[in-house]
Amino acid sequence: MELDRIRPIIGFWLALIVSLILILSACGDAQPKTLEQQAVEIDKSLMCPVCPAETIDQSQVPLAADMRAFVREKLAEGWTKQQILDYFSSEERYGPSVLAAPPRSGAHLLVWVVPPIGVAAAALILFFILRSMRSGPSTLPPQPADDPSLTPYLAQVDAALNPAPENPSEETPSNPPRTAPDRG
Amino acid sequence: MGDLGLIAMLISLALAGYAAIGSVLGRLRNNLALVDSARYATYLATLALIISTLSLVSAFLSRDFELRYVFEHSSLAMPRIYTWVAFYAGNEGSLLFITTALSLMATLAVALAPARFRPSLPYTNAVLMLILAFFLSVMTTLANPFAKLDVVPADGRGINPLLVHPGMFFHPPMLMTGLVMVSIPFAFALGTLLSKRVGDEWVDMGRVWGILAWAVLGIGLLLGSWWAYTILGWGGYWAWDPVENAGLMPWLGLTAFIHSIMVQKRFGMFRMWNLALVFISFGLSLFGMFINRGGPVPSVHSFAASTLGWVFLIFLIVGVIAPFALFFWRFNLLKSARPLESSLSREAAFLVNNLLLLGVAFVTLWGVVYPLVSELINGVTVTVGEPFYNNVNGPILLGLIFLMGVGPLLPWRRANFAILKRNLLWPLIAALVVAITLAVLGVRKPYALLAFSLLAAVAAAILIEWFRGTRTRHRRGENPLQAFALLMASNRPRYGGYVVHLAIVVLALGIVGSSFYGSQQDILLSPGQSANVEGYNVRYVDSRTVARADRTESYYTIDITKNGDHVTTLEAQRTFYPDFNMNATRAGIRSTPVQDLYVVPSESREGSDVIGFRVFINPLIWWLWIAGPIMILGTVIALWPAGVPAWLAARVPQTQRQRPEPTPEIPAHD
């Protein structure tokens, strides 16, 4: 089989590229994140409580500016990202809806697991469909005949389109049969 | 003028109703005259809607504040040119806009359909007219753009400041037209099912209108990103906002459709699947309209918010259930004309591409509706925002780029080892070279490295294919330029598709570069002071303020130098609208293919001349905007009617013309 001859080659190339990228990225980013970079990351995971669908990083209202200042203050005091997120999303503050995405634990694990499961399930179904299509009938299934009640209508259409009865083709004068595309 | 508009709308509704009923009855009773009269009713309904649209435009131009809609969305201070924007700035007007756009497209689709569509066209027309009648009924009862106020005010409230931007002239109309245009391939698909002629007749029209809707929607999305980038002042262009998602999802569905329809066009395969894809795309576009019209999720873009949510929800439910019910009813008529020969073929790659595209659409849909699910199940309100989409959709999109490179290299039907080796070798080498080069230059983030390598492979694959084709023709005696042009002309759907793929590569380059290597910094400066940002010296020179009737405009001049050399002088703008108690900013941007310098005034303090600036350095974002024109070019090539243009063909020596193409191409029936 052709497929069997191709597989090792594809596998070789894929392995080469993936391992190369892993080795390269293992060398890692040279510089650790600055405090400001960490702060921006936190800004992007907190929604602005008073504006529709904007993070405090995007929003320009005073409350967002205050929250950004708070994030920087607490980071400087040594709080972790999680501590700051927990602080804002506690029930006494703004509740869980202030987080730009639900936490990957507890009740909201659902939002994270459904997509991969869905895509994997679809891939599995696709695999079986492909297999059944390959082993499907190798002859053309007969195209169903037109509805018998349709015949007089089509005859009318044809008559309206081609006044000259010696040309029963469905092509109209406005849509003449084309020559091969290359010859224009 | 308002009365004329309303009357024209009612006439249009009556005509649409007549067209829908007349064409179905005429078809069932074999009455060609009735079918024809229904078709003319479609044209007349469009004419009536155009009159209605013009009467709203003239109400805006004559400052007719008796009309509530004109009062709410314009003012005496508004420049008249913004009438075009004000027209669709609110719920009622945007409904009138999409209705008119739909009727124009429906008229074009019905009038231009070739004669072989005659058996199914009455149904197609009826479906389109039913959709049109829905919009018209909503406008005449619940959201009348011509509703009047009891007292005529002296001045209007004015246009939303965020909408006063050149991008607004094109982005909303493109997006709305694109969303509503999905109805056209949908109507052809449904027409074919209703008429039981489930062969491949509808494929040509479905493909052409599918690509058109796809292109219009895509350009609308890109213009929307550009608008967000220049005016929202956060240095980004896409935030997975519900309204952005609403436009993206049908676009993904259509992308899947315009790929897999090619397989049906050539081989009569995937018949069920293509119908399903059109129905899914249509359902997603209805979902988009539902979200835009008072849907249940908050968004920065919802200017047309309304209480029409429930009406559109019903429309959405009917629009999804009805076609799929018919689909399963006609299921036994939809068998493929040919079996799949190999899972290593272009057809199979198209199916995997469909899977991934629908995967992204599904993840996005899930993210949009999850807050509602959570509210129903747990009673807890949550937000599903950017981090979710980036984490979940990111890997799938990378997979799509990989397929975009590999798919076109696979031959139709089954791959052959020699062909595959020949086709895959150079792209893989390109990927390796780029990966190593970038790593040496200091690009170390694994995702970015992988993405750049994949993009290099895709671009190399396309360019090599072009090079080979051109070389073959050149050796036959054509000059290189002519050879290239004739190569493109020899199989427009394919080579146009390659151009679009290049546009996607360029687009992805911008997205990957800016999202992995963008940086930002907030600085506080008084005039004359400067700060250091990523090696650039940013100096706030001065500001000037211009007071206007409805707003105060402040302009800030910023000088940027690097190592003592002057780089650029930017002017950023911040405008305060007292009537709206709202600030609109316009960033000062210096765009180069390497990176954008983006400065936006983010805060000013009362009684102090200190201004807060936010400086962004966004690498490669320039490429994002370049993708648009390339995409349009590719679409035009792919859709151009078959045949070599006369001026080009005339130069080909006679002997060359008779020679068959190296690759057999699309049958000439389109």
PDB file of N, CA and C in Angstrom, chain B residues 326-407:
ATOM      1  N   LEU B 326     -36.563  18.688   6.983  1.00  0.00           N
ATOM      2  CA  LEU B 326     -36.678  18.369   5.558  1.00  0.00           C
ATOM      3  C   LEU B 326     -35.514  17.496   5.105  1.00  0.00           C
ATOM      4  N   PHE B 327     -34.351  17.818   5.628  1.00  0.00           N
ATOM      5  CA  PHE B 327     -33.123  17.093   5.314  1.00  0.00           C
ATOM      6  C   PHE B 327     -33.286  15.606   5.639  1.00  0.00           C
ATOM      7  N   PHE B 328     -33.811  15.315   6.837  1.00  0.00           N
ATOM      8  CA  PHE B 328     -33.939  13.913   7.217  1.00  0.00           C
ATOM      9  C   PHE B 328     -35.081  13.237   6.474  1.00  0.00           C
ATOM     10  N   TRP B 329     -36.079  14.030   6.102  1.00  0.00           N
ATOM     11  CA  TRP B 329     -37.199  13.499   5.333  1.00  0.00           C
ATOM     12  C   TRP B 329     -36.725  13.057   3.944  1.00  0.00           C
ATOM     13  N   ARG B 330     -35.801  13.807   3.374  1.00  0.00           N
ATOM     14  CA  ARG B 330     -35.304  13.514   2.032  1.00  0.00           C
ATOM     15  C   ARG B 330     -34.007  12.695   2.055  1.00  0.00           C
ATOM     16  N   PHE B 331     -33.681  12.189   3.255  1.00  0.00           N
ATOM     17  CA  PHE B 331     -32.376  11.592   3.489  1.00  0.00           C
ATOM     18  C   PHE B 331     -31.987  10.566   2.430  1.00  0.00           C
ATOM     19  N   ASN B 332     -32.954   9.685   2.066  1.00  0.00           N
ATOM     20  CA  ASN B 332     -32.607   8.576   1.178  1.00  0.00           C
ATOM     21  C   ASN B 332     -32.274   9.040  -0.236  1.00  0.00           C
ATOM     22  N   LEU B 333     -32.545  10.312  -0.549  1.00  0.00           N
ATOM     23  CA  LEU B 333     -32.230  10.803  -1.894  1.00  0.00           C
ATOM     24  C   LEU B 333     -30.819  11.380  -1.985  1.00  0.00           C
ATOM     25  N   LEU B 334     -30.112  11.395  -0.842  1.00  0.00           N
ATOM     26  CA  LEU B 334     -28.896  12.205  -0.800  1.00  0.00           C
ATOM     27  C   LEU B 334     -27.614  11.391  -0.834  1.00  0.00           C
ATOM     28  N   LYS B 335     -27.651  10.191  -1.386  1.00  0.00           N
ATOM     29  CA  LYS B 335     -26.445   9.359  -1.389  1.00  0.00           C
ATOM     30  C   LYS B 335     -25.368   9.954  -2.292  1.00  0.00           C
ATOM     31  N   SER B 336     -24.126   9.678  -1.933  1.00  0.00           N
ATOM     32  CA  SER B 336     -23.014  10.136  -2.751  1.00  0.00           C
ATOM     33  C   SER B 336     -23.000   9.419  -4.093  1.00  0.00           C
ATOM     34  N   ALA B 337     -22.474  10.096  -5.113  1.00  0.00           N
ATOM     35  CA  ALA B 337     -22.383   9.456  -6.415  1.00  0.00           C
ATOM     36  C   ALA B 337     -21.169   8.539  -6.495  1.00  0.00           C
ATOM     37  N   ARG B 338     -20.234   8.698  -5.535  1.00  0.00           N
ATOM     38  CA  ARG B 338     -19.004   7.912  -5.626  1.00  0.00           C
ATOM     39  C   ARG B 338     -18.465   7.648  -4.246  1.00  0.00           C
ATOM     40  N   PRO B 339     -17.856   6.496  -4.023  1.00  0.00           N
ATOM     41  CA  PRO B 339     -17.264   6.270  -2.711  1.00  0.00           C
ATOM     42  C   PRO B 339     -15.920   6.983  -2.584  1.00  0.00           C
ATOM     43  N   LEU B 340     -15.498   7.122  -1.347  1.00  0.00           N
ATOM     44  CA  LEU B 340     -14.194   7.721  -1.097  1.00  0.00           C
ATOM     45  C   LEU B 340     -13.134   6.661  -1.365  1.00  0.00           C
ATOM     46  N   GLU B 341     -12.100   7.008  -2.116  1.00  0.00           N
ATOM     47  CA  GLU B 341     -11.118   5.998  -2.470  1.00  0.00           C
ATOM     48  C   GLU B 341     -10.039   5.823  -1.415  1.00  0.00           C
ATOM     49  N   SER B 342      -9.629   6.932  -0.811  1.00  0.00           N
ATOM     50  CA  SER B 342      -8.534   6.823   0.127  1.00  0.00           C
ATOM     51  C   SER B 342      -8.677   7.910   1.168  1.00  0.00           C
ATOM     52  N   SER B 343      -8.262   7.598   2.413  1.00  0.00           N
ATOM     53  CA  SER B 343      -8.333   8.673   3.406  1.00  0.00           C
ATOM     54  C   SER B 343      -7.108   9.574   3.293  1.00  0.00           C
ATOM     55  N   LEU B 344      -6.194   9.267   2.379  1.00  0.00           N
ATOM     56  CA  LEU B 344      -5.096  10.180   2.120  1.00  0.00           C
ATOM     57  C   LEU B 344      -5.326  10.810   0.754  1.00  0.00           C
ATOM     58  N   SER B 345      -6.303  11.710   0.702  1.00  0.00           N
ATOM     59  CA  SER B 345      -6.616  12.369  -0.556  1.00  0.00           C
ATOM     60  C   SER B 345      -7.110  13.758  -0.225  1.00  0.00           C
ATOM     61  N   ARG B 346      -7.257  14.575  -1.266  1.00  0.00           N
ATOM     62  CA  ARG B 346      -7.684  15.936  -0.988  1.00  0.00           C
ATOM     63  C   ARG B 346      -9.112  15.952  -0.441  1.00  0.00           C
ATOM     64  N   GLU B 347      -9.962  15.030  -0.935  1.00  0.00           N
ATOM     65  CA  GLU B 347     -11.328  14.994  -0.416  1.00  0.00           C
ATOM     66  C   GLU B 347     -11.324  14.775   1.088  1.00  0.00           C
ATOM     67  N   ALA B 348     -10.499  13.788   1.507  1.00  0.00           N
ATOM     68  CA  ALA B 348     -10.462  13.459   2.928  1.00  0.00           C
ATOM     69  C   ALA B 348      -9.900  14.626   3.731  1.00  0.00           C
ATOM     70  N   ALA B 349      -8.882  15.305   3.161  1.00  0.00           N
ATOM     71  CA  ALA B 349      -8.314  16.463   3.847  1.00  0.00           C
ATOM     72  C   ALA B 349      -9.384  17.542   4.017  1.00  0.00           C
ATOM     73  N   PHE B 350     -10.248  17.688   2.989  1.00  0.00           N
ATOM     74  CA  PHE B 350     -11.333  18.665   3.097  1.00  0.00           C
ATOM     75  C   PHE B 350     -12.260  18.318   4.260  1.00  0.00           C
ATOM     76  N   LEU B 351     -12.517  17.010   4.436  1.00  0.00           N
ATOM     77  CA  LEU B 351     -13.406  16.620   5.535  1.00  0.00           C
ATOM     78  C   LEU B 351     -12.778  16.950   6.882  1.00  0.00           C
ATOM     79  N   VAL B 352     -11.459  16.709   6.991  1.00  0.00           N
ATOM     80  CA  VAL B 352     -10.795  17.023   8.255  1.00  0.00           C
ATOM     81  C   VAL B 352     -10.805  18.537   8.465  1.00  0.00           C
ATOM     82  N   ASN B 353     -10.591  19.286   7.380  1.00  0.00           N
ATOM     83  CA  ASN B 353     -10.651  20.750   7.468  1.00  0.00           C
ATOM     84  C   ASN B 353     -12.033  21.182   7.942  1.00  0.00           C
ATOM     85  N   ASN B 354     -13.085  20.566   7.397  1.00  0.00           N
ATOM     86  CA  ASN B 354     -14.447  20.869   7.837  1.00  0.00           C
ATOM     87  C   ASN B 354     -14.612  20.594   9.325  1.00  0.00           C
ATOM     88  N   LEU B 355     -14.057  19.456   9.744  1.00  0.00           N
ATOM     89  CA  LEU B 355     -14.164  19.079  11.155  1.00  0.00           C
ATOM     90  C   LEU B 355     -13.542  20.160  12.042  1.00  0.00           C
ATOM     91  N   LEU B 356     -12.339  20.619  11.671  1.00  0.00           N
ATOM     92  CA  LEU B 356     -11.657  21.603  12.510  1.00  0.00           C
ATOM     93  C   LEU B 356     -12.365  22.959  12.469  1.00  0.00           C
ATOM     94  N   LEU B 357     -12.823  23.369  11.268  1.00  0.00           N
ATOM     95  CA  LEU B 357     -13.520  24.653  11.173  1.00  0.00           C
ATOM     96  C   LEU B 357     -14.789  24.644  12.012  1.00  0.00           C
ATOM     97  N   LEU B 358     -15.548  23.538  11.892  1.00  0.00           N
ATOM     98  CA  LEU B 358     -16.755  23.457  12.708  1.00  0.00           C
ATOM     99  C   LEU B 358     -16.386  23.333  14.182  1.00  0.00           C
ATOM    100  N   GLY B 359     -15.219  22.728  14.450  1.00  0.00           N
ATOM    101  CA  GLY B 359     -14.737  22.651  15.832  1.00  0.00           C
ATOM    102  C   GLY B 359     -14.556  24.040  16.429  1.00  0.00           C
ATOM    103  N   VAL B 360     -13.894  24.925  15.665  1.00  0.00           N
ATOM    104  CA  VAL B 360     -13.705  26.292  16.151  1.00  0.00           C
ATOM    105  C   VAL B 360     -15.062  26.968  16.340  1.00  0.00           C
ATOM    106  N   ALA B 361     -15.963  26.760  15.369  1.00  0.00           N
ATOM    107  CA  ALA B 361     -17.292  27.369  15.473  1.00  0.00           C
ATOM    108  C   ALA B 361     -18.025  26.836  16.705  1.00  0.00           C
ATOM    109  N   PHE B 362     -17.886  25.538  16.933  1.00  0.00           N
ATOM    110  CA  PHE B 362     -18.571  24.918  18.074  1.00  0.00           C
ATOM    111  C   PHE B 362     -18.007  25.443  19.395  1.00  0.00           C
ATOM    112  N   VAL B 363     -16.678  25.522  19.501  1.00  0.00           N
ATOM    113  CA  VAL B 363     -16.055  26.035  20.724  1.00  0.00           C
ATOM    114  C   VAL B 363     -16.532  27.465  20.976  1.00  0.00           C
ATOM    115  N   THR B 364     -16.585  28.252  19.893  1.00  0.00           N
ATOM    116  CA  THR B 364     -17.000  29.644  20.026  1.00  0.00           C
ATOM    117  C   THR B 364     -18.458  29.732  20.476  1.00  0.00           C
ATOM    118  N   LEU B 365     -19.295  28.914  19.851  1.00  0.00           N
ATOM    119  CA  LEU B 365     -20.713  28.900  20.230  1.00  0.00           C
ATOM    120  C   LEU B 365     -20.862  28.506  21.696  1.00  0.00           C
ATOM    121  N   TRP B 366     -20.123  27.504  22.077  1.00  0.00           N
ATOM    122  CA  TRP B 366     -20.168  27.016  23.457  1.00  0.00           C
ATOM    123  C   TRP B 366     -19.744  28.118  24.421  1.00  0.00           C
ATOM    124  N   GLY B 367     -18.682  28.851  24.050  1.00  0.00           N
ATOM    125  CA  GLY B 367     -18.229  29.949  24.896  1.00  0.00           C
ATOM    126  C   GLY B 367     -19.280  31.041  25.013  1.00  0.00           C
ATOM    127  N   VAL B 368     -20.006  31.288  23.924  1.00  0.00           N
ATOM    128  CA  VAL B 368     -21.015  32.350  23.953  1.00  0.00           C
ATOM    129  C   VAL B 368     -22.209  31.931  24.809  1.00  0.00           C
ATOM    130  N   VAL B 369     -22.616  30.652  24.702  1.00  0.00           N
ATOM    131  CA  VAL B 369     -23.826  30.262  25.431  1.00  0.00           C
ATOM    132  C   VAL B 369     -23.540  29.757  26.842  1.00  0.00           C
ATOM    133  N   TYR B 370     -22.266  29.450  27.161  1.00  0.00           N
ATOM    134  CA  TYR B 370     -22.003  28.870  28.473  1.00  0.00           C
ATOM    135  C   TYR B 370     -22.472  29.760  29.632  1.00  0.00           C
ATOM    136  N   PRO B 371     -22.273  31.088  29.573  1.00  0.00           N
ATOM    137  CA  PRO B 371     -22.785  31.901  30.681  1.00  0.00           C
ATOM    138  C   PRO B 371     -24.265  31.663  30.944  1.00  0.00           C
ATOM    139  N   LEU B 372     -25.046  31.429  29.880  1.00  0.00           N
ATOM    140  CA  LEU B 372     -26.478  31.153  30.069  1.00  0.00           C
ATOM    141  C   LEU B 372     -26.676  29.781  30.701  1.00  0.00           C
ATOM    142  N   VAL B 373     -25.883  28.791  30.228  1.00  0.00           N
ATOM    143  CA  VAL B 373     -25.962  27.444  30.789  1.00  0.00           C
ATOM    144  C   VAL B 373     -25.659  27.486  32.279  1.00  0.00           C
ATOM    145  N   SER B 374     -24.584  28.193  32.613  1.00  0.00           N
ATOM    146  CA  SER B 374     -24.158  28.270  34.007  1.00  0.00           C
ATOM    147  C   SER B 374     -25.240  28.937  34.855  1.00  0.00           C
ATOM    148  N   GLU B 375     -25.847  29.978  34.299  1.00  0.00           N
ATOM    149  CA  GLU B 375     -26.889  30.682  35.037  1.00  0.00           C
ATOM    150  C   GLU B 375     -28.082  29.751  35.290  1.00  0.00           C
ATOM    151  N   LEU B 376     -28.398  28.943  34.275  1.00  0.00           N
ATOM    152  CA  LEU B 376     -29.539  28.037  34.412  1.00  0.00           C
ATOM    153  C   LEU B 376     -29.246  26.920  35.401  1.00  0.00           C
ATOM    154  N   ILE B 377     -28.035  26.330  35.303  1.00  0.00           N
ATOM    155  CA  ILE B 377     -27.720  25.159  36.124  1.00  0.00           C
ATOM    156  C   ILE B 377     -27.324  25.559  37.541  1.00  0.00           C
ATOM    157  N   ASN B 378     -26.318  26.458  37.631  1.00  0.00           N
ATOM    158  CA  ASN B 378     -25.776  26.768  38.955  1.00  0.00           C
ATOM    159  C   ASN B 378     -26.335  28.054  39.538  1.00  0.00           C
ATOM    160  N   GLY B 379     -26.980  28.841  38.718  1.00  0.00           N
ATOM    161  CA  GLY B 379     -27.408  30.147  39.184  1.00  0.00           C
ATOM    162  C   GLY B 379     -26.246  31.109  39.365  1.00  0.00           C
ATOM    163  N   VAL B 380     -25.082  30.770  38.798  1.00  0.00           N
ATOM    164  CA  VAL B 380     -23.916  31.636  38.933  1.00  0.00           C
ATOM    165  C   VAL B 380     -23.627  32.312  37.595  1.00  0.00           C
ATOM    166  N   THR B 381     -23.418  33.617  37.625  1.00  0.00           N
ATOM    167  CA  THR B 381     -23.058  34.317  36.404  1.00  0.00           C
ATOM    168  C   THR B 381     -21.554  34.219  36.211  1.00  0.00           C
ATOM    169  N   VAL B 382     -21.131  33.833  35.044  1.00  0.00           N
ATOM    170  CA  VAL B 382     -19.700  33.805  34.771  1.00  0.00           C
ATOM    171  C   VAL B 382     -19.450  34.517  33.446  1.00  0.00           C
ATOM    172  N   THR B 383     -18.190  34.812  33.193  1.00  0.00           N
ATOM    173  CA  THR B 383     -17.790  35.405  31.928  1.00  0.00           C
ATOM    174  C   THR B 383     -16.930  34.388  31.209  1.00  0.00           C
ATOM    175  N   VAL B 384     -17.154  34.224  29.926  1.00  0.00           N
ATOM    176  CA  VAL B 384     -16.249  33.394  29.146  1.00  0.00           C
ATOM    177  C   VAL B 384     -15.604  34.322  28.127  1.00  0.00           C
ATOM    178  N   GLY B 385     -14.355  34.639  28.351  1.00  0.00           N
ATOM    179  CA  GLY B 385     -13.696  35.647  27.526  1.00  0.00           C
ATOM    180  C   GLY B 385     -12.449  35.133  26.857  1.00  0.00           C
ATOM    181  N   GLU B 386     -11.601  36.095  26.545  1.00  0.00           N
ATOM    182  CA  GLU B 386     -10.420  35.828  25.738  1.00  0.00           C
ATOM    183  C   GLU B 386      -9.576  34.629  26.181  1.00  0.00           C
ATOM    184  N   PRO B 387      -9.245  34.501  27.490  1.00  0.00           N
ATOM    185  CA  PRO B 387      -8.362  33.378  27.858  1.00  0.00           C
ATOM    186  C   PRO B 387      -8.922  32.028  27.425  1.00  0.00           C
ATOM    187  N   PHE B 388     -10.250  31.873  27.541  1.00  0.00           N
ATOM    188  CA  PHE B 388     -10.876  30.614  27.134  1.00  0.00           C
ATOM    189  C   PHE B 388     -10.663  30.359  25.645  1.00  0.00           C
ATOM    190  N   TYR B 389     -11.007  31.355  24.819  1.00  0.00           N
ATOM    191  CA  TYR B 389     -10.939  31.147  23.369  1.00  0.00           C
ATOM    192  C   TYR B 389      -9.502  30.957  22.908  1.00  0.00           C
ATOM    193  N   ASN B 390      -8.594  31.752  23.472  1.00  0.00           N
ATOM    194  CA  ASN B 390      -7.199  31.620  23.049  1.00  0.00           C
ATOM    195  C   ASN B 390      -6.667  30.227  23.361  1.00  0.00           C
ATOM    196  N   ASN B 391      -7.011  29.720  24.563  1.00  0.00           N
ATOM    197  CA  ASN B 391      -6.493  28.421  24.962  1.00  0.00           C
ATOM    198  C   ASN B 391      -7.104  27.282  24.167  1.00  0.00           C
ATOM    199  N   VAL B 392      -8.400  27.378  23.902  1.00  0.00           N
ATOM    200  CA  VAL B 392      -9.077  26.243  23.275  1.00  0.00           C
ATOM    201  C   VAL B 392      -9.016  26.322  21.750  1.00  0.00           C
ATOM    202  N   ASN B 393      -9.262  27.532  21.209  1.00  0.00           N
ATOM    203  CA  ASN B 393      -9.273  27.646  19.758  1.00  0.00           C
ATOM    204  C   ASN B 393      -7.875  27.721  19.150  1.00  0.00           C
ATOM    205  N   GLY B 394      -6.913  28.227  19.934  1.00  0.00           N
ATOM    206  CA  GLY B 394      -5.555  28.379  19.423  1.00  0.00           C
ATOM    207  C   GLY B 394      -5.016  27.112  18.772  1.00  0.00           C
ATOM    208  N   PRO B 395      -5.006  25.977  19.506  1.00  0.00           N
ATOM    209  CA  PRO B 395      -4.461  24.749  18.920  1.00  0.00           C
ATOM    210  C   PRO B 395      -5.235  24.292  17.678  1.00  0.00           C
ATOM    211  N   ILE B 396      -6.573  24.452  17.696  1.00  0.00           N
ATOM    212  CA  ILE B 396      -7.357  24.009  16.533  1.00  0.00           C
ATOM    213  C   ILE B 396      -6.989  24.857  15.317  1.00  0.00           C
ATOM    214  N   LEU B 397      -6.797  26.166  15.540  1.00  0.00           N
ATOM    215  CA  LEU B 397      -6.457  27.048  14.421  1.00  0.00           C
ATOM    216  C   LEU B 397      -5.092  26.679  13.848  1.00  0.00           C
ATOM    217  N   LEU B 398      -4.165  26.294  14.752  1.00  0.00           N
ATOM    218  CA  LEU B 398      -2.854  25.847  14.262  1.00  0.00           C
ATOM    219  C   LEU B 398      -3.007  24.608  13.382  1.00  0.00           C
ATOM    220  N   GLY B 399      -3.867  23.702  13.833  1.00  0.00           N
ATOM    221  CA  GLY B 399      -4.137  22.498  13.041  1.00  0.00           C
ATOM    222  C   GLY B 399      -4.689  22.856  11.675  1.00  0.00           C
ATOM    223  N   LEU B 400      -5.530  23.880  11.631  1.00  0.00           N
ATOM    224  CA  LEU B 400      -6.110  24.309  10.360  1.00  0.00           C
ATOM    225  C   LEU B 400      -5.042  24.845   9.412  1.00  0.00           C
ATOM    226  N   ILE B 401      -4.089  25.591   9.990  1.00  0.00           N
ATOM    227  CA  ILE B 401      -3.020  26.126   9.143  1.00  0.00           C
ATOM    228  C   ILE B 401      -2.201  24.976   8.560  1.00  0.00           C
ATOM    229  N   PHE B 402      -1.959  23.974   9.398  1.00  0.00           N
ATOM    230  CA  PHE B 402      -1.235  22.795   8.921  1.00  0.00           C
ATOM    231  C   PHE B 402      -1.965  22.160   7.738  1.00  0.00           C
ATOM    232  N   LEU B 403      -3.282  21.989   7.895  1.00  0.00           N
ATOM    233  CA  LEU B 403      -4.072  21.373   6.818  1.00  0.00           C
ATOM    234  C   LEU B 403      -4.097  22.234   5.573  1.00  0.00           C
ATOM    235  N   MET B 404      -4.109  23.571   5.807  1.00  0.00           N
ATOM    236  CA  MET B 404      -4.136  24.487   4.672  1.00  0.00           C
ATOM    237  C   MET B 404      -2.882  24.286   3.827  1.00  0.00           C
ATOM    238  N   GLY B 405      -1.784  23.897   4.484  1.00  0.00           N
ATOM    239  CA  GLY B 405      -0.569  23.632   3.737  1.00  0.00           C
ATOM    240  C   GLY B 405      -0.595  22.266   3.069  1.00  0.00           C
ATOM    241  N   VAL B 406      -1.071  21.259   3.803  1.00  0.00           N
ATOM    242  CA  VAL B 406      -0.985  19.887   3.306  1.00  0.00           C
ATOM    243  C   VAL B 406      -2.114  19.566   2.329  1.00  0.00           C
ATOM    244  N   GLY B 407      -3.326  20.023   2.645  1.00  0.00           N
ATOM    245  CA  GLY B 407      -4.506  19.650   1.859  1.00  0.00           C
ATOM    246  C   GLY B 407      -4.325  19.841   0.363  1.00  0.00           C
TER     247      GLY B 407
END
